[in-house]
Amino acid sequence: MMGMDERLGTLIQGETWLRQAVRRAVRTPKGSRPMVRWFGTSYLAQLDRAITEASVLELTGDLADSIERTIPGTTLRTVVNQRNGEELEIAFTVGTQNIRIGV
């Protein structure tokens, strides 16, 4: 797994690339990219709302859809933690490797 750093244009791989891919999926409003309407989440829209079971399920579903399509072979296990809309910690599996990162 490797790609281009969105800020520097250099080649990145491994956990650095995964963190960037997840951050991009979280910060992109769902439906905002014309050719890939499935990409993104409603995370930013959820920040000012009360947290309910429905909003957590919607966010988790959006995030799983984006991550699993963006990074082939990935399965979102859980959203571990969310702090004040500034940090999101998730756990997912890539192939047989369990990964937990914060974005």
C-alpha atoms as a printed R data frame, in Angstrom:
    type eleno elety resid chain resno       x       y       z
1   ATOM     1    CA   MET     A     1   0.000   0.000   0.000
2   ATOM     2    CA   MET     A     2   1.532   3.225  -1.142
3   ATOM     3    CA   GLY     A     3   0.552   6.527  -2.633
4   ATOM     4    CA   MET     A     4   1.436  10.185  -2.872
5   ATOM     5    CA   ASP     A     5   1.575  12.473   0.152
6   ATOM     6    CA   GLU     A     6  -1.212  15.025  -0.330
7   ATOM     7    CA   ARG     A     7   0.900  17.897   1.036
8   ATOM     8    CA   LEU     A     8   4.432  17.181  -0.190
9   ATOM     9    CA   GLY     A     9   3.897  15.090  -3.310
10  ATOM    10    CA   THR     A    10   6.390  12.486  -2.103
11  ATOM    11    CA   LEU     A    11   5.840   8.730  -2.070
12  ATOM    12    CA   ILE     A    12   4.438   7.389   1.208
13  ATOM    13    CA   GLN     A    13   3.518   3.874   2.278
14  ATOM    14    CA   GLY     A    14   2.438   1.709   5.172
15  ATOM    15    CA   GLU     A    15   0.780   3.305   8.173
16  ATOM    16    CA   THR     A    16   1.483   6.847   6.928
17  ATOM    17    CA   TRP     A    17  -0.459   6.162   3.738
18  ATOM    18    CA   LEU     A    18  -3.269   4.424   5.655
19  ATOM    19    CA   ARG     A    19  -3.628   7.382   8.019
20  ATOM    20    CA   GLN     A    20  -3.834   9.781   5.056
21  ATOM    21    CA   ALA     A    21  -6.401   7.597   3.235
22  ATOM    22    CA   VAL     A    22  -8.617   7.373   6.325
23  ATOM    23    CA   ARG     A    23  -8.261  11.105   7.075
24  ATOM    24    CA   ARG     A    24  -9.253  11.932   3.498
25  ATOM    25    CA   ALA     A    25 -12.314   9.663   3.693
26  ATOM    26    CA   VAL     A    26 -13.400  11.175   7.028
27  ATOM    27    CA   ARG     A    27 -12.953  14.804   5.983
28  ATOM    28    CA   THR     A    28 -14.614  14.515   2.580
29  ATOM    29    CA   PRO     A    29 -18.388  15.119   2.690
30  ATOM    30    CA   LYS     A    30 -20.219  12.092   1.304
31  ATOM    31    CA   GLY     A    31 -21.511  12.743  -2.219
32  ATOM    32    CA   SER     A    32 -19.209  15.738  -2.847
33  ATOM    33    CA   ARG     A    33 -17.062  14.015  -5.507
34  ATOM    34    CA   PRO     A    34 -19.066  13.669  -8.734
35  ATOM    35    CA   MET     A    35 -17.376  10.531 -10.068
36  ATOM    36    CA   VAL     A    36 -17.288   8.704  -6.717
37  ATOM    37    CA   ARG     A    37 -20.479   9.654  -4.860
38  ATOM    38    CA   TRP     A    38 -19.941   6.796  -2.381
39  ATOM    39    CA   PHE     A    39 -16.661   8.322  -1.130
40  ATOM    40    CA   GLY     A    40 -16.623  10.292   2.122
41  ATOM    41    CA   THR     A    41 -18.632  10.410   5.325
42  ATOM    42    CA   SER     A    42 -21.178  12.549   7.119
43  ATOM    43    CA   TYR     A    43 -18.681  13.006   9.981
44  ATOM    44    CA   LEU     A    44 -18.273  16.781   9.620
45  ATOM    45    CA   ALA     A    45 -22.055  17.263   9.482
46  ATOM    46    CA   GLN     A    46 -22.436  15.211  12.684
47  ATOM    47    CA   LEU     A    47 -20.094  17.390  14.762
48  ATOM    48    CA   ASP     A    48 -22.709  19.930  15.900
49  ATOM    49    CA   ARG     A    49 -25.469  17.383  16.505
50  ATOM    50    CA   ALA     A    50 -26.301  15.355  19.575
51  ATOM    51    CA   ILE     A    51 -24.722  11.911  19.423
52  ATOM    52    CA   THR     A    52 -27.384   9.255  19.066
53  ATOM    53    CA   GLU     A    53 -27.314   5.568  18.234
54  ATOM    54    CA   ALA     A    54 -28.565   6.408  14.743
55  ATOM    55    CA   SER     A    55 -25.834   9.003  14.114
56  ATOM    56    CA   VAL     A    56 -23.114   6.599  15.309
57  ATOM    57    CA   LEU     A    57 -24.469   3.877  13.013
58  ATOM    58    CA   GLU     A    58 -24.630   6.294  10.071
59  ATOM    59    CA   LEU     A    59 -21.048   7.462  10.625
60  ATOM    60    CA   THR     A    60 -19.747   3.919  11.051
61  ATOM    61    CA   GLY     A    61 -21.552   2.771   7.893
62  ATOM    62    CA   ASP     A    62 -20.243   5.710   5.844
63  ATOM    63    CA   LEU     A    63 -16.725   5.200   7.137
64  ATOM    64    CA   ALA     A    64 -16.781   1.450   6.503
65  ATOM    65    CA   ASP     A    65 -18.065   1.971   2.952
66  ATOM    66    CA   SER     A    66 -15.401   4.568   2.120
67  ATOM    67    CA   ILE     A    67 -12.474   2.743   3.699
68  ATOM    68    CA   GLU     A    68 -13.387  -0.679   2.344
69  ATOM    69    CA   ARG     A    69 -13.751   0.668  -1.210
70  ATOM    70    CA   THR     A    70 -10.680   2.918  -1.036
71  ATOM    71    CA   ILE     A    71  -8.318   0.344   0.483
72  ATOM    72    CA   PRO     A    72  -9.004  -3.092  -1.053
73  ATOM    73    CA   GLY     A    73  -8.913  -5.955   1.442
74  ATOM    74    CA   THR     A    74  -9.759  -3.682   4.382
75  ATOM    75    CA   THR     A    75 -12.529  -4.290   6.896
76  ATOM    76    CA   LEU     A    76 -13.510  -1.639   9.432
77  ATOM    77    CA   ARG     A    77 -13.827  -3.275  12.844
78  ATOM    78    CA   THR     A    78 -14.903  -0.354  14.996
79  ATOM    79    CA   VAL     A    79 -14.730   3.360  15.669
80  ATOM    80    CA   VAL     A    80 -12.767   3.258  18.920
81  ATOM    81    CA   ASN     A    81 -12.957   6.847  20.047
82  ATOM    82    CA   GLN     A    82 -13.969  10.319  18.908
83  ATOM    83    CA   ARG     A    83 -12.827  13.405  20.774
84  ATOM    84    CA   ASN     A    84 -14.454  16.798  20.151
85  ATOM    85    CA   GLY     A    85 -14.459  16.387  16.379
86  ATOM    86    CA   GLU     A    86 -10.691  16.813  16.398
87  ATOM    87    CA   GLU     A    87  -9.518  13.231  16.628
88  ATOM    88    CA   LEU     A    88 -11.044   9.981  15.497
89  ATOM    89    CA   GLU     A    89  -9.519   6.637  16.404
90  ATOM    90    CA   ILE     A    90 -10.526   3.565  14.427
91  ATOM    91    CA   ALA     A    91  -9.592  -0.093  14.305
92  ATOM    92    CA   PHE     A    92  -9.595  -2.022  11.049
93  ATOM    93    CA   THR     A    93  -8.121  -5.097   9.425
94  ATOM    94    CA   VAL     A    94  -6.049  -5.158   6.240
95  ATOM    95    CA   GLY     A    95  -5.713  -8.755   5.118
96  ATOM    96    CA   THR     A    96  -4.692 -10.494   8.342
97  ATOM    97    CA   GLN     A    97  -3.131  -7.444  10.028
98  ATOM    98    CA   ASN     A    98  -5.076  -5.580  12.734
99  ATOM    99    CA   ILE     A    99  -4.438  -1.830  12.692
100 ATOM   100    CA   ARG     A   100  -5.548   0.893  15.079
101 ATOM   101    CA   ILE     A   101  -4.868   4.499  14.098
102 ATOM   102    CA   GLY     A   102  -5.926   7.978  15.025
103 ATOM   103    CA   VAL     A   103  -6.667  10.636  12.463
